[in-house]
Amino acid sequence: MRKGMVALAAVGLMAAGSTAACGGDDSSESSGSGSSGSSIGKVGVILPDTASSQRWGSDDPKFLKAAFDAAGVTVDIQNAQGDKSQFQTIADGMISSGVKVLMIVNLDSGTGKAVLDKAKAAGIATIDYDRLTLNGGANYYVSFDNTAVGKLQGEGLVKCLTDMKASKPVVAELNGSPTDNNATLFKEGYDSVLKPKYDSGDYVKGPDQSVPDWDNAQAATIFEQMLTQNNKIKGVLAANDGLGNAVISVLKKQSLNGKVPVTGQDATVQGLQNILSGDQCMTVYKAIKQEADAAADLAISLAKGEKKDVTQSVTDPESNSSVPAVLLTPKAIYKDSVKDVVADGFVTKDQLCTGDFAKLCTDNGVS
Ligand code: BGC
């Protein structure tokens, strides 16, 4: 009973806080520096690195901050820069600073679980953002349908190979980090499309390797070795735009870029430019704003002490428990739909259409 009253009071306060923010010049007031957001409770967010994808350094923090600011809720967003002990240190700091909700993108499930366990022991609600922490037991999971992401990549590669009239192409697979559950799901998705092609003899299965920590430099080395061992590779399933760009850089050295279709994911500026120049076949656009908004929405409810019902769930393959989830829908992007990513406001024309890309943008209807 009392709890309900406190929650109601918090909602009232929040409404008052956001009205005030709307009346003013919102960017400064809505940062929730403590006075207006204090009764709701602070939220901590730990992002993984800034090297494996453009998103963690710029897109996710931008959209998350905007969502919390709009609600007048104080948020502390930090990035572990690929360092697992730094990840733990950030978590310890957030827990002792009294966050009410902790949202993480783990660097691997083991260290992620250690952090979730500590948070739970301190009575803090937890959200797995984008990556499920196996056996982690977070209160919620917010992500995209990651098997669907992989399926779009597999179908994309098939489409590009078909357009090129490739006959019995050797296909190489460059998977994401073996410690990232998403990489497992992406692979499940694209293999569900490619395996029947291998089985029927339409395609020939080539080298298939994971890239530790999604490291782009290692990806280039791995692909260079793949190509040395099998110079007949005619298509590459690369699990994200960073890995795709590493593959393209190796193909360029042999003037094979544009002749061997390469997939990607994340609709990064670099990935979209590689698509415009014809070096990359497709990418998968995941509207990070939707993901950030959904996660912030849940975090804000938890910070207010409310429980929010969601309609989806995933089964943690290690613990077999069901985790309430929000899973968003990804979209495949080809040369003729690069413009859709710009229209959605994810990438601006100024970022994309630089130098030689200006003409390619015009030719492909990017405005
Ligand atoms: C994310 C991708 C990202 C990759 C590397 C995955 O868990 O879902 O969007 O490209 O990690 O950071």
Short mmCIF file of C-alpha atoms and ligand atoms in Angstrom, two decimals:
data_model
loop_
_atom_site.label_atom_id
_atom_site.label_comp_id
_atom_site.label_asym_id
_atom_site.label_seq_id
_atom_site.Cartn_x
_atom_site.Cartn_y
_atom_site.Cartn_z
CA MET A 1 0.00 0.00 0.00
CA ARG A 2 2.55 2.55 1.12
CA LYS A 3 4.74 1.58 -1.76
CA GLY A 4 1.92 2.40 -4.17
CA MET A 5 1.50 5.82 -2.61
CA VAL A 6 5.20 6.55 -2.87
CA ALA A 7 5.16 5.47 -6.50
CA LEU A 8 2.18 7.73 -7.18
CA ALA A 9 3.89 10.63 -5.50
CA ALA A 10 6.92 10.00 -7.64
CA VAL A 11 4.81 10.07 -10.79
CA GLY A 12 3.32 13.38 -9.69
CA LEU A 13 6.73 14.83 -9.07
CA MET A 14 7.95 13.60 -12.38
CA ALA A 15 5.07 15.18 -14.22
CA ALA A 16 5.81 18.46 -12.47
CA GLY A 17 9.48 18.10 -13.33
CA SER A 18 8.91 17.49 -16.99
CA THR A 19 6.40 20.35 -17.31
CA ALA A 20 9.01 22.67 -15.90
CA ALA A 21 11.58 21.32 -18.32
CA CYS A 22 9.24 21.82 -21.26
CA GLY A 23 8.60 25.42 -20.33
CA GLY A 24 12.29 26.22 -20.24
CA ASP A 25 15.21 25.74 -22.50
CA ASP A 26 15.10 22.00 -22.13
CA SER A 27 18.58 20.79 -22.82
CA SER A 28 20.05 22.28 -19.67
CA GLU A 29 17.15 21.76 -17.27
CA SER A 30 16.25 18.24 -18.26
CA SER A 31 19.65 16.79 -17.48
CA GLY A 32 18.19 15.77 -14.12
CA SER A 33 21.16 17.03 -12.16
CA GLY A 34 19.71 15.83 -8.89
CA SER A 35 17.10 18.28 -7.75
CA SER A 36 14.19 17.25 -9.96
CA GLY A 37 15.20 13.64 -10.58
CA SER A 38 16.33 12.73 -7.08
CA SER A 39 13.09 11.21 -5.80
CA ILE A 40 12.85 8.97 -8.86
CA GLY A 41 16.29 7.44 -8.49
CA LYS A 42 19.34 7.48 -10.67
CA VAL A 43 20.00 5.03 -13.53
CA GLY A 44 23.45 3.70 -14.45
CA VAL A 45 24.29 2.48 -17.96
CA ILE A 46 27.50 0.63 -18.88
CA LEU A 47 28.34 0.32 -22.58
CA PRO A 48 31.00 -2.16 -23.77
CA ASP A 49 33.59 -0.47 -26.02
CA THR A 50 34.01 2.10 -28.74
CA ALA A 51 35.91 -0.06 -31.26
CA SER A 52 33.57 -2.91 -32.24
CA SER A 53 30.86 -0.66 -33.64
CA GLN A 54 30.17 3.03 -34.14
CA ARG A 55 26.96 2.63 -32.15
CA TRP A 56 28.44 2.30 -28.63
CA GLY A 57 30.49 5.49 -28.85
CA SER A 58 27.91 7.72 -30.46
CA ASP A 59 24.43 6.36 -31.22
CA ASP A 60 23.41 4.53 -28.05
CA PRO A 61 24.72 7.14 -25.59
CA LYS A 62 23.07 9.93 -27.59
CA PHE A 63 19.64 8.31 -27.78
CA LEU A 64 19.74 7.00 -24.20
CA LYS A 65 20.69 10.38 -22.79
CA ALA A 66 17.94 12.07 -24.78
CA ALA A 67 15.33 9.61 -23.47
CA PHE A 68 16.32 10.03 -19.81
CA ASP A 69 16.70 13.79 -20.16
CA ALA A 70 13.22 14.05 -21.65
CA ALA A 71 11.82 12.32 -18.56
CA GLY A 72 13.94 14.39 -16.17
CA VAL A 73 15.63 11.26 -14.83
CA THR A 74 19.30 11.38 -13.88
CA VAL A 75 21.44 8.95 -15.85
CA ASP A 76 25.11 8.09 -15.65
CA ILE A 77 26.30 6.56 -18.95
CA GLN A 78 29.83 5.17 -19.05
CA ASN A 79 31.82 3.05 -21.49
CA ALA A 80 34.20 0.27 -20.39
CA GLN A 81 36.38 0.67 -23.53
CA GLY A 82 36.61 -3.08 -24.02
CA ASP A 83 38.22 -3.58 -20.59
CA LYS A 84 36.48 -6.15 -18.36
CA SER A 85 38.07 -4.96 -15.14
CA GLN A 86 37.14 -1.39 -16.02
CA PHE A 87 33.58 -2.68 -16.56
CA GLN A 88 33.53 -4.01 -12.99
CA THR A 89 35.05 -0.82 -11.59
CA ILE A 90 32.41 1.31 -13.28
CA ALA A 91 29.69 -1.00 -11.93
CA ASP A 92 31.09 -0.84 -8.38
CA GLY A 93 31.13 2.96 -8.59
CA MET A 94 27.55 3.11 -9.84
CA ILE A 95 26.32 0.68 -7.19
CA SER A 96 27.97 2.61 -4.37
CA SER A 97 26.68 5.91 -5.77
CA GLY A 98 23.17 4.54 -5.16
CA VAL A 99 21.74 3.91 -8.63
CA LYS A 100 18.27 2.35 -8.51
CA VAL A 101 18.60 0.68 -11.89
CA LEU A 102 21.65 -0.69 -13.69
CA MET A 103 21.60 -1.32 -17.43
CA ILE A 104 24.51 -3.17 -19.02
CA VAL A 105 25.83 -4.33 -22.38
CA ASN A 106 28.15 -7.10 -21.23
CA LEU A 107 31.64 -7.74 -22.57
CA ASP A 108 31.06 -11.42 -21.85
CA SER A 109 28.49 -13.30 -19.82
CA GLY A 110 30.84 -14.21 -16.95
CA THR A 111 31.83 -10.65 -16.06
CA GLY A 112 28.33 -9.42 -16.88
CA LYS A 113 26.82 -11.90 -14.43
CA ALA A 114 29.24 -10.86 -11.68
CA VAL A 115 28.02 -7.28 -12.06
CA LEU A 116 24.34 -8.26 -12.19
CA ASP A 117 24.76 -10.39 -9.06
CA LYS A 118 26.33 -7.49 -7.15
CA ALA A 119 23.59 -5.15 -8.27
CA LYS A 120 20.87 -7.58 -7.22
CA ALA A 121 22.50 -8.07 -3.83
CA ALA A 122 22.29 -4.29 -3.39
CA GLY A 123 18.59 -4.27 -4.29
CA ILE A 124 19.18 -2.65 -7.68
CA ALA A 125 16.96 -3.54 -10.65
CA THR A 126 18.81 -4.71 -13.77
CA ILE A 127 18.37 -4.56 -17.54
CA ASP A 128 20.40 -6.41 -20.17
CA TYR A 129 20.67 -3.93 -23.00
CA ASP A 130 21.16 -5.42 -26.49
CA ARG A 131 23.16 -8.48 -25.30
CA LEU A 132 21.67 -11.15 -23.05
CA THR A 133 23.92 -12.06 -20.13
CA LEU A 134 23.72 -15.85 -20.00
CA ASN A 135 22.68 -17.13 -16.60
CA GLY A 136 22.61 -13.47 -15.55
CA GLY A 137 18.99 -13.23 -14.41
CA ALA A 138 18.44 -9.59 -15.37
CA ASN A 139 14.92 -8.24 -14.72
CA TYR A 140 14.49 -7.31 -18.40
CA TYR A 141 16.17 -7.76 -21.76
CA VAL A 142 15.84 -5.11 -24.48
CA SER A 143 17.20 -5.87 -27.93
CA PHE A 144 16.34 -6.63 -31.54
CA ASP A 145 15.21 -10.00 -32.76
CA ASN A 146 18.78 -11.11 -33.33
CA THR A 147 17.99 -14.32 -35.18
CA ALA A 148 15.98 -12.16 -37.57
CA VAL A 149 19.04 -9.91 -37.99
CA GLY A 150 21.08 -12.94 -39.06
CA LYS A 151 18.34 -14.15 -41.36
CA LEU A 152 18.31 -10.78 -43.15
CA GLN A 153 22.09 -11.06 -43.58
CA GLY A 154 21.82 -14.57 -45.04
CA GLU A 155 19.01 -13.53 -47.38
CA GLY A 156 20.98 -10.42 -48.31
CA LEU A 157 24.01 -12.43 -49.32
CA VAL A 158 21.81 -14.78 -51.38
CA LYS A 159 20.20 -11.81 -53.10
CA CYS A 160 23.54 -10.23 -53.98
CA LEU A 161 25.03 -13.52 -55.22
CA THR A 162 21.92 -14.11 -57.32
CA ASP A 163 22.11 -10.58 -58.77
CA MET A 164 25.71 -11.32 -59.73
CA LYS A 165 24.67 -14.65 -61.26
CA ALA A 166 27.30 -16.42 -59.15
CA SER A 167 27.46 -20.12 -59.86
CA LYS A 168 28.29 -22.50 -56.99
CA PRO A 169 30.01 -19.73 -55.04
CA VAL A 170 32.35 -20.51 -52.16
CA VAL A 171 30.97 -18.60 -49.16
CA ALA A 172 33.12 -17.56 -46.19
CA GLU A 173 31.62 -16.68 -42.82
CA LEU A 174 33.15 -14.19 -40.42
CA ASN A 175 31.18 -14.39 -37.19
CA GLY A 176 31.07 -11.99 -34.25
CA SER A 177 32.66 -12.57 -30.87
CA PRO A 178 32.19 -16.07 -29.45
CA THR A 179 31.52 -14.46 -26.06
CA ASP A 180 28.56 -12.43 -27.37
CA ASN A 181 25.25 -14.32 -27.28
CA ASN A 182 24.05 -12.06 -30.12
CA ALA A 183 26.80 -13.41 -32.37
CA THR A 184 25.45 -16.92 -31.72
CA LEU A 185 21.93 -15.78 -32.64
CA PHE A 186 23.08 -13.91 -35.78
CA LYS A 187 24.84 -17.09 -36.90
CA GLU A 188 21.77 -19.19 -36.22
CA GLY A 189 19.85 -16.78 -38.43
CA TYR A 190 22.21 -16.69 -41.39
CA ASP A 191 23.05 -20.37 -41.24
CA SER A 192 19.32 -21.15 -41.44
CA VAL A 193 19.46 -19.54 -44.90
CA LEU A 194 22.93 -20.68 -46.03
CA LYS A 195 22.97 -24.28 -44.80
CA PRO A 196 20.22 -25.45 -47.17
CA LYS A 197 22.24 -23.85 -50.00
CA TYR A 198 25.37 -25.73 -48.93
CA ASP A 199 23.37 -28.95 -48.55
CA SER A 200 21.82 -28.67 -51.99
CA GLY A 201 25.19 -27.94 -53.59
CA ASP A 202 24.07 -24.46 -54.78
CA TYR A 203 26.79 -22.95 -52.62
CA VAL A 204 30.08 -24.34 -51.39
CA LYS A 205 30.83 -23.90 -47.70
CA GLY A 206 34.13 -22.07 -47.28
CA PRO A 207 36.01 -21.05 -44.14
CA ASP A 208 33.87 -20.18 -41.12
CA GLN A 209 35.51 -18.39 -38.18
CA SER A 210 34.63 -16.20 -35.20
CA VAL A 211 36.34 -12.89 -34.50
CA PRO A 212 37.33 -12.48 -30.83
CA ASP A 213 35.74 -9.36 -29.30
CA TRP A 214 34.53 -8.30 -32.77
CA ASP A 215 38.06 -6.93 -33.24
CA ASN A 216 38.28 -5.35 -36.70
CA ALA A 217 42.07 -5.65 -37.01
CA GLN A 218 41.93 -9.36 -36.18
CA ALA A 219 39.08 -9.73 -38.66
CA ALA A 220 41.34 -8.43 -41.45
CA THR A 221 44.09 -10.87 -40.48
CA ILE A 222 41.65 -13.78 -40.30
CA PHE A 223 40.12 -12.93 -43.67
CA GLU A 224 43.53 -12.45 -45.29
CA GLN A 225 44.38 -16.01 -44.22
CA MET A 226 41.02 -17.30 -45.47
CA LEU A 227 41.63 -15.77 -48.87
CA THR A 228 45.19 -17.05 -49.07
CA GLN A 229 43.97 -20.57 -48.33
CA ASN A 230 41.00 -20.35 -50.66
CA ASN A 231 41.25 -17.78 -53.43
CA LYS A 232 37.89 -18.89 -54.83
CA ILE A 233 35.84 -17.20 -52.08
CA LYS A 234 32.95 -15.53 -53.93
CA GLY A 235 30.81 -14.22 -51.07
CA VAL A 236 31.38 -13.20 -47.44
CA LEU A 237 28.89 -13.24 -44.61
CA ALA A 238 30.43 -10.67 -42.27
CA ALA A 239 28.44 -10.25 -39.05
CA ASN A 240 28.66 -6.45 -38.79
CA ASP A 241 29.84 -3.40 -40.71
CA GLY A 242 33.20 -3.28 -38.91
CA LEU A 243 34.02 -6.86 -39.87
CA GLY A 244 32.66 -6.19 -43.36
CA ASN A 245 34.96 -3.20 -43.75
CA ALA A 246 37.94 -5.33 -42.64
CA VAL A 247 37.05 -7.87 -45.35
CA ILE A 248 36.65 -5.11 -47.95
CA SER A 249 40.08 -3.67 -47.06
CA VAL A 250 41.63 -7.10 -47.81
CA LEU A 251 39.60 -7.56 -51.02
CA LYS A 252 40.76 -4.11 -52.19
CA LYS A 253 44.39 -5.19 -52.12
CA GLN A 254 43.52 -7.82 -54.76
CA SER A 255 41.08 -5.60 -56.66
CA LEU A 256 38.30 -7.99 -55.68
CA ASN A 257 36.17 -5.37 -53.92
CA GLY A 258 32.75 -5.05 -55.55
CA LYS A 259 33.18 -8.48 -57.13
CA VAL A 260 32.72 -10.43 -53.90
CA PRO A 261 29.56 -9.42 -52.04
CA VAL A 262 30.04 -8.71 -48.32
CA THR A 263 27.30 -8.26 -45.71
CA GLY A 264 27.21 -6.13 -42.57
CA GLN A 265 25.10 -4.80 -39.73
CA ASP A 266 24.48 -1.52 -37.86
CA ALA A 267 24.08 0.90 -40.80
CA THR A 268 27.24 2.72 -39.76
CA VAL A 269 28.39 5.69 -41.85
CA GLN A 270 31.29 3.57 -43.12
CA GLY A 271 29.01 0.61 -43.91
CA LEU A 272 26.54 2.80 -45.80
CA GLN A 273 29.39 4.40 -47.75
CA ASN A 274 30.71 0.93 -48.62
CA ILE A 275 27.24 0.07 -49.92
CA LEU A 276 27.03 3.27 -52.00
CA SER A 277 30.43 2.54 -53.58
CA GLY A 278 29.34 -1.04 -54.37
CA ASP A 279 31.91 -2.70 -52.11
CA GLN A 280 29.33 -3.92 -49.58
CA CYS A 281 26.17 -5.75 -50.53
CA MET A 282 23.91 -4.83 -47.63
CA THR A 283 23.69 -3.89 -43.98
CA VAL A 284 21.06 -4.40 -41.29
CA TYR A 285 19.59 -1.25 -39.83
CA LYS A 286 18.54 -1.50 -36.22
CA ALA A 287 16.77 1.69 -35.13
CA ILE A 288 18.85 2.40 -32.03
CA LYS A 289 16.48 5.19 -31.03
CA GLN A 290 13.69 2.63 -30.60
CA GLU A 291 15.95 0.36 -28.60
CA ALA A 292 17.18 3.20 -26.37
CA ASP A 293 13.64 4.52 -25.88
CA ALA A 294 12.30 1.07 -24.93
CA ALA A 295 15.13 0.47 -22.47
CA ALA A 296 14.85 3.94 -20.94
CA ASP A 297 11.12 3.49 -20.57
CA LEU A 298 11.60 0.29 -18.58
CA ALA A 299 14.45 1.76 -16.54
CA ILE A 300 12.35 4.79 -15.62
CA SER A 301 9.51 2.57 -14.41
CA LEU A 302 11.93 0.51 -12.34
CA ALA A 303 13.54 3.65 -10.97
CA LYS A 304 10.09 4.75 -9.82
CA GLY A 305 9.62 1.39 -8.13
CA GLU A 306 6.98 0.32 -10.63
CA LYS A 307 6.78 -3.00 -12.40
CA LYS A 308 6.09 -2.86 -16.09
CA ASP A 309 4.54 -5.72 -18.04
CA VAL A 310 6.04 -6.56 -21.40
CA THR A 311 4.55 -9.00 -23.84
CA GLN A 312 7.67 -10.81 -25.06
CA SER A 313 10.27 -12.98 -23.37
CA VAL A 314 13.40 -14.95 -24.20
CA THR A 315 14.65 -18.17 -22.65
CA ASP A 316 18.14 -17.93 -21.26
CA PRO A 317 19.80 -20.99 -22.82
CA GLU A 318 22.03 -21.54 -19.78
CA SER A 319 19.64 -21.13 -16.87
CA ASN A 320 16.54 -22.04 -18.87
CA SER A 321 14.70 -19.19 -17.16
CA SER A 322 12.44 -16.86 -19.01
CA VAL A 323 13.52 -13.22 -19.17
CA PRO A 324 10.81 -10.59 -19.92
CA ALA A 325 11.93 -8.89 -23.11
CA VAL A 326 11.34 -6.20 -25.69
CA LEU A 327 12.57 -7.38 -29.10
CA LEU A 328 12.49 -4.92 -31.98
CA THR A 329 12.39 -5.56 -35.71
CA PRO A 330 15.52 -5.06 -37.85
CA LYS A 331 15.48 -3.94 -41.49
CA ALA A 332 17.74 -4.91 -44.42
CA ILE A 333 19.34 -2.01 -46.30
CA TYR A 334 20.61 -2.21 -49.89
CA LYS A 335 21.98 0.52 -52.16
CA ASP A 336 18.49 1.72 -53.08
CA SER A 337 17.33 1.95 -49.46
CA VAL A 338 20.36 3.72 -47.94
CA LYS A 339 18.16 6.80 -48.19
CA ASP A 340 15.72 5.26 -45.66
CA VAL A 341 18.37 5.32 -42.93
CA VAL A 342 18.93 9.03 -43.60
CA ALA A 343 15.19 9.69 -43.71
CA ASP A 344 14.88 8.02 -40.30
CA GLY A 345 17.41 10.51 -38.91
CA PHE A 346 19.93 7.84 -37.86
CA VAL A 347 22.67 9.12 -40.15
CA THR A 348 22.72 12.63 -41.60
CA LYS A 349 23.36 13.53 -45.21
CA ASP A 350 26.34 15.61 -44.04
CA GLN A 351 27.94 12.58 -42.39
CA LEU A 352 27.30 10.28 -45.33
CA CYS A 353 27.66 12.35 -48.46
CA THR A 354 31.22 13.61 -48.03
CA GLY A 355 33.75 13.92 -50.90
CA ASP A 356 33.23 11.30 -53.60
CA PHE A 357 30.10 10.07 -51.85
CA ALA A 358 28.23 13.27 -52.72
CA LYS A 359 27.58 12.09 -56.27
CA LEU A 360 26.74 8.54 -55.13
CA CYS A 361 24.25 10.03 -52.66
CA THR A 362 22.57 12.04 -55.42
CA ASP A 363 22.53 9.02 -57.75
CA ASN A 364 20.85 6.94 -55.04
CA GLY A 365 18.25 9.45 -53.94
CA VAL A 366 19.80 10.41 -50.61
CA SER A 367 18.54 13.88 -49.83
C1 BGC B 1 25.44 -5.80 -31.37
C2 BGC B 1 25.80 -5.25 -32.74
C3 BGC B 1 27.27 -4.82 -32.75
C4 BGC B 1 28.18 -5.90 -32.17
C5 BGC B 1 29.60 -5.40 -31.98
C6 BGC B 1 26.40 -6.89 -30.97
O1 BGC B 1 26.09 -7.42 -29.73
O2 BGC B 1 24.11 -6.29 -31.40
O3 BGC B 1 24.96 -4.17 -33.06
O4 BGC B 1 27.68 -4.55 -34.06
O5 BGC B 1 27.69 -6.33 -30.91
O6 BGC B 1 29.65 -4.37 -31.07
#
